[in-house]
Amino acid sequence: PRVVFSAFVRGGSIASIYQRRESRADLCAMTVGDLRALLGADRASPKANVWQCVRFVFWGVVATAVFLAPVLLVLAMFRGIANLWLK
């Protein structure tokens, strides 16, 4: 979890490659180091603030809910079918 949180904080501080105006050919011609420098990913990771912690927890809860929703739905369906058979 610490590595994921660190990556989350770091990802919020670097530029997006999708907002760049360079052509795909220009980006493909760059080295990984050049691209990291262009996006600001070569800098040290900033310290997390409270807002980033809240966002991380929020998205963690959303991801858990999205993961568990289908499982809980299937379990509820099986329980309903079992209740019908037992009556």
CSV table of C-alpha atoms in Angstrom, one decimal:
chain,number,residue,atom,x,y,z
A,1,PRO,CA,0.0,0.0,0.0
A,2,ARG,CA,2.8,2.5,0.7
A,3,VAL,CA,4.2,2.1,-2.8
A,4,VAL,CA,0.8,2.5,-4.4
A,5,PHE,CA,0.2,5.7,-2.3
A,6,SER,CA,3.6,7.0,-3.2
A,7,ALA,CA,2.8,6.4,-6.9
A,8,PHE,CA,-0.6,8.1,-6.5
A,9,VAL,CA,1.0,11.2,-5.0
A,10,ARG,CA,3.8,11.3,-7.6
A,11,GLY,CA,1.4,10.8,-10.5
A,12,GLY,CA,-0.6,13.8,-9.4
A,13,SER,CA,2.4,16.1,-9.7
A,14,ILE,CA,3.6,15.2,-13.2
A,15,ALA,CA,2.3,16.5,-16.5
A,16,SER,CA,0.2,14.3,-18.7
A,17,ILE,CA,1.6,12.9,-21.9
A,18,TYR,CA,-1.9,13.2,-23.5
A,19,GLN,CA,-1.9,17.0,-23.2
A,20,ARG,CA,1.4,17.4,-25.1
A,21,ARG,CA,1.4,18.8,-28.6
A,22,GLU,CA,4.3,16.8,-29.9
A,23,SER,CA,3.6,14.3,-32.6
A,24,ARG,CA,3.6,10.6,-31.9
A,25,ALA,CA,6.7,10.3,-34.1
A,26,ASP,CA,8.5,12.9,-32.0
A,27,LEU,CA,7.6,11.2,-28.8
A,28,CYS,CA,8.7,7.8,-30.1
A,29,ALA,CA,12.1,9.3,-31.1
A,30,MET,CA,12.7,10.5,-27.5
A,31,THR,CA,14.5,8.4,-24.9
A,32,VAL,CA,12.7,7.4,-21.7
A,33,GLY,CA,14.9,9.8,-19.8
A,34,ASP,CA,14.0,12.7,-22.2
A,35,LEU,CA,10.4,11.9,-21.8
A,36,ARG,CA,10.6,11.7,-18.0
A,37,ALA,CA,12.3,15.1,-18.0
A,38,LEU,CA,9.7,16.6,-20.3
A,39,LEU,CA,6.8,15.5,-18.1
A,40,GLY,CA,8.6,16.3,-14.8
A,41,ALA,CA,8.8,12.7,-13.7
A,42,ASP,CA,12.5,12.9,-13.0
A,43,ARG,CA,12.0,15.2,-10.0
A,44,ALA,CA,11.7,13.9,-6.4
A,45,SER,CA,8.3,12.9,-5.3
A,46,PRO,CA,6.5,15.6,-3.3
A,47,LYS,CA,5.2,15.1,0.2
A,48,ALA,CA,1.6,14.1,0.4
A,49,ASN,CA,-0.9,16.7,1.7
A,50,VAL,CA,-4.3,16.0,3.4
A,51,TRP,CA,-6.2,16.5,0.1
A,52,GLN,CA,-4.2,13.8,-1.6
A,53,CYS,CA,-4.8,11.4,1.3
A,54,VAL,CA,-8.5,12.1,1.1
A,55,ARG,CA,-8.5,11.5,-2.6
A,56,PHE,CA,-6.5,8.2,-2.2
A,57,VAL,CA,-8.9,6.9,0.4
A,58,PHE,CA,-11.9,7.9,-1.7
A,59,TRP,CA,-10.7,6.2,-4.8
A,60,GLY,CA,-9.7,3.1,-2.7
A,61,VAL,CA,-13.3,2.9,-1.5
A,62,VAL,CA,-14.7,3.3,-5.0
A,63,ALA,CA,-12.4,0.6,-6.3
A,64,THR,CA,-13.4,-1.8,-3.5
A,65,ALA,CA,-17.1,-1.1,-4.1
A,66,VAL,CA,-16.7,-1.7,-7.9
A,67,PHE,CA,-14.8,-4.9,-7.2
A,68,LEU,CA,-17.2,-6.3,-4.6
A,69,ALA,CA,-20.5,-5.2,-6.2
A,70,PRO,CA,-20.7,-8.1,-8.7
A,71,VAL,CA,-19.7,-10.6,-6.0
A,72,LEU,CA,-22.3,-9.4,-3.6
A,73,LEU,CA,-24.9,-9.4,-6.4
A,74,VAL,CA,-24.2,-13.0,-7.2
A,75,LEU,CA,-24.3,-14.0,-3.6
A,76,ALA,CA,-27.6,-12.3,-3.1
A,77,MET,CA,-29.0,-14.1,-6.2
A,78,PHE,CA,-27.9,-17.5,-4.8
A,79,ARG,CA,-29.4,-16.7,-1.4
A,80,GLY,CA,-32.7,-15.7,-3.1
A,81,ILE,CA,-32.7,-18.9,-5.1
A,82,ALA,CA,-31.9,-21.0,-2.0
A,83,ASN,CA,-34.7,-19.4,-0.1
A,84,LEU,CA,-37.2,-20.2,-2.9
A,85,TRP,CA,-36.1,-23.9,-2.9
A,86,LEU,CA,-36.3,-24.2,0.9
A,87,LYS,CA,-39.9,-22.9,1.1
